[in-house]
Amino acid sequence: MRWVEPEILAELETELDGPELARGFARDYATLWDQRFSRLAASVQAEDRPDALDAVISMRITSAMVGGIRLASLAQALEDAIRRGDFVQGNALLAGVAEHGVRTVSELQANYILKND
C-alpha cells in the first residue's frame, strides 16, 4: 500500500518550477508533522471547533500537496465530523489520523526527501 502518490509530488515540482522548492516543502511538512498533529488532537479533545477546523484544514491541504491522499481523505472525514460538532466521532478518528500521518511522513522521507537529498 502506498501512502504517498509520487505523481502528485511530480506535479508539485512542476508547479514550483523545479524539485528544490518541492523537496523543501516536503521536508517542512515532515518536520512539522508532530506539531501539526498535536495541535489538532488538543483542539479536538478540547472541542474547540474553530481551532480544530483550522488545524484539520491545514493538515488536509498540505497532506494532499505532498501526495498523502489517504491521509487527506481521512482528514476530510475528520473535518466533516468537526463541522457537524461531532467530537465523539472526531476523537475516534484521531488514532487513524495519527497512524496515517506517521506512515505518510515515513514514506515521504524514505522515498522522496532522503532519496533526493
XYZ file of C-alpha atoms in Angstrom:
117
model
C 0.000 0.000 0.000
C 1.345 3.412 -0.964
C 0.940 6.285 1.460
C 2.360 8.940 -0.880
C 1.476 9.340 -4.551
C 4.681 10.205 -6.451
C 2.703 11.659 -9.356
C 1.418 14.405 -7.086
C 4.950 15.243 -5.951
C 5.975 15.441 -9.610
C 3.097 17.875 -10.216
C 4.223 19.941 -7.223
C 7.748 20.089 -8.672
C 6.316 21.340 -11.969
C 4.126 23.942 -10.267
C 7.104 25.203 -8.245
C 9.427 25.271 -11.271
C 11.738 22.538 -10.043
C 12.371 19.979 -7.340
C 14.207 22.191 -4.831
C 11.160 24.057 -3.513
C 9.034 20.907 -3.611
C 11.617 18.994 -1.554
C 11.808 21.908 0.879
C 8.029 21.905 1.254
C 8.017 18.126 1.782
C 10.844 18.408 4.311
C 8.960 21.115 6.228
C 5.787 19.023 6.123
C 7.617 16.044 7.638
C 9.370 18.177 10.250
C 6.129 19.828 11.348
C 4.020 16.650 11.452
C 4.222 16.068 15.219
C 3.446 19.700 15.986
C 0.581 19.761 13.495
C -0.959 16.557 14.853
C -0.562 17.649 18.491
C -2.406 20.894 17.784
C -5.196 19.026 16.006
C -5.556 16.409 18.738
C -5.598 19.009 21.516
C -8.234 21.116 19.776
C -10.465 18.111 19.026
C -10.154 16.821 22.597
C -10.976 20.313 23.925
C -13.894 20.529 21.468
C -12.503 23.827 20.200
C -14.313 23.921 16.869
C -12.560 26.952 15.280
C -9.052 25.767 16.179
C -9.852 22.161 15.241
C -11.159 23.275 11.843
C -8.107 25.440 11.230
C -5.782 22.565 12.151
C -7.582 19.866 10.166
C -7.990 22.013 7.035
C -4.288 22.846 7.111
C -3.469 19.149 7.524
C -5.806 18.097 4.706
C -4.466 20.627 2.217
C -0.766 20.147 2.959
C -1.128 16.361 3.012
C -2.754 16.425 -0.413
C 0.006 18.712 -1.716
C 2.722 16.182 -0.765
C 0.766 13.269 -2.207
C -0.645 11.939 1.064
C -4.047 11.259 -0.425
C -5.083 8.613 2.131
C -4.274 10.996 4.979
C -6.002 13.889 3.205
C -9.119 11.741 2.784
C -9.144 10.806 6.464
C -8.591 14.457 7.386
C -11.665 15.285 5.267
C -13.728 12.798 7.290
C -12.444 14.404 10.494
C -13.230 17.863 9.129
C -16.782 16.735 8.350
C -17.205 15.441 11.926
C -15.888 18.700 13.382
C -18.213 20.764 11.176
C -21.143 18.692 12.490
C -19.912 19.271 16.042
C -19.453 15.503 16.442
C -16.393 15.460 18.665
C -17.041 11.858 19.752
C -16.510 10.804 16.125
C -13.670 13.316 15.839
C -11.839 11.779 18.778
C -12.427 8.310 17.333
C -10.790 9.375 14.053
C -7.654 10.778 15.718
C -5.951 7.376 16.105
C -6.311 6.721 12.389
C -5.049 10.186 11.539
C -2.011 9.594 13.761
C -1.232 6.252 12.096
C -1.774 7.562 8.573
C 0.365 10.588 9.373
C 3.302 8.571 10.672
C 3.174 6.246 7.668
C 2.849 9.148 5.236
C 5.795 11.004 6.764
C 7.928 7.832 6.834
C 7.251 7.082 3.184
C 7.756 10.709 2.189
C 11.126 10.782 3.945
C 12.321 7.425 2.605
C 11.104 7.718 -0.971
C 11.321 11.426 -1.670
C 13.159 13.617 0.817
C 16.157 11.406 1.621
C 16.222 9.840 -1.833
C 16.643 13.254 -3.436
C 18.974 14.918 -0.909
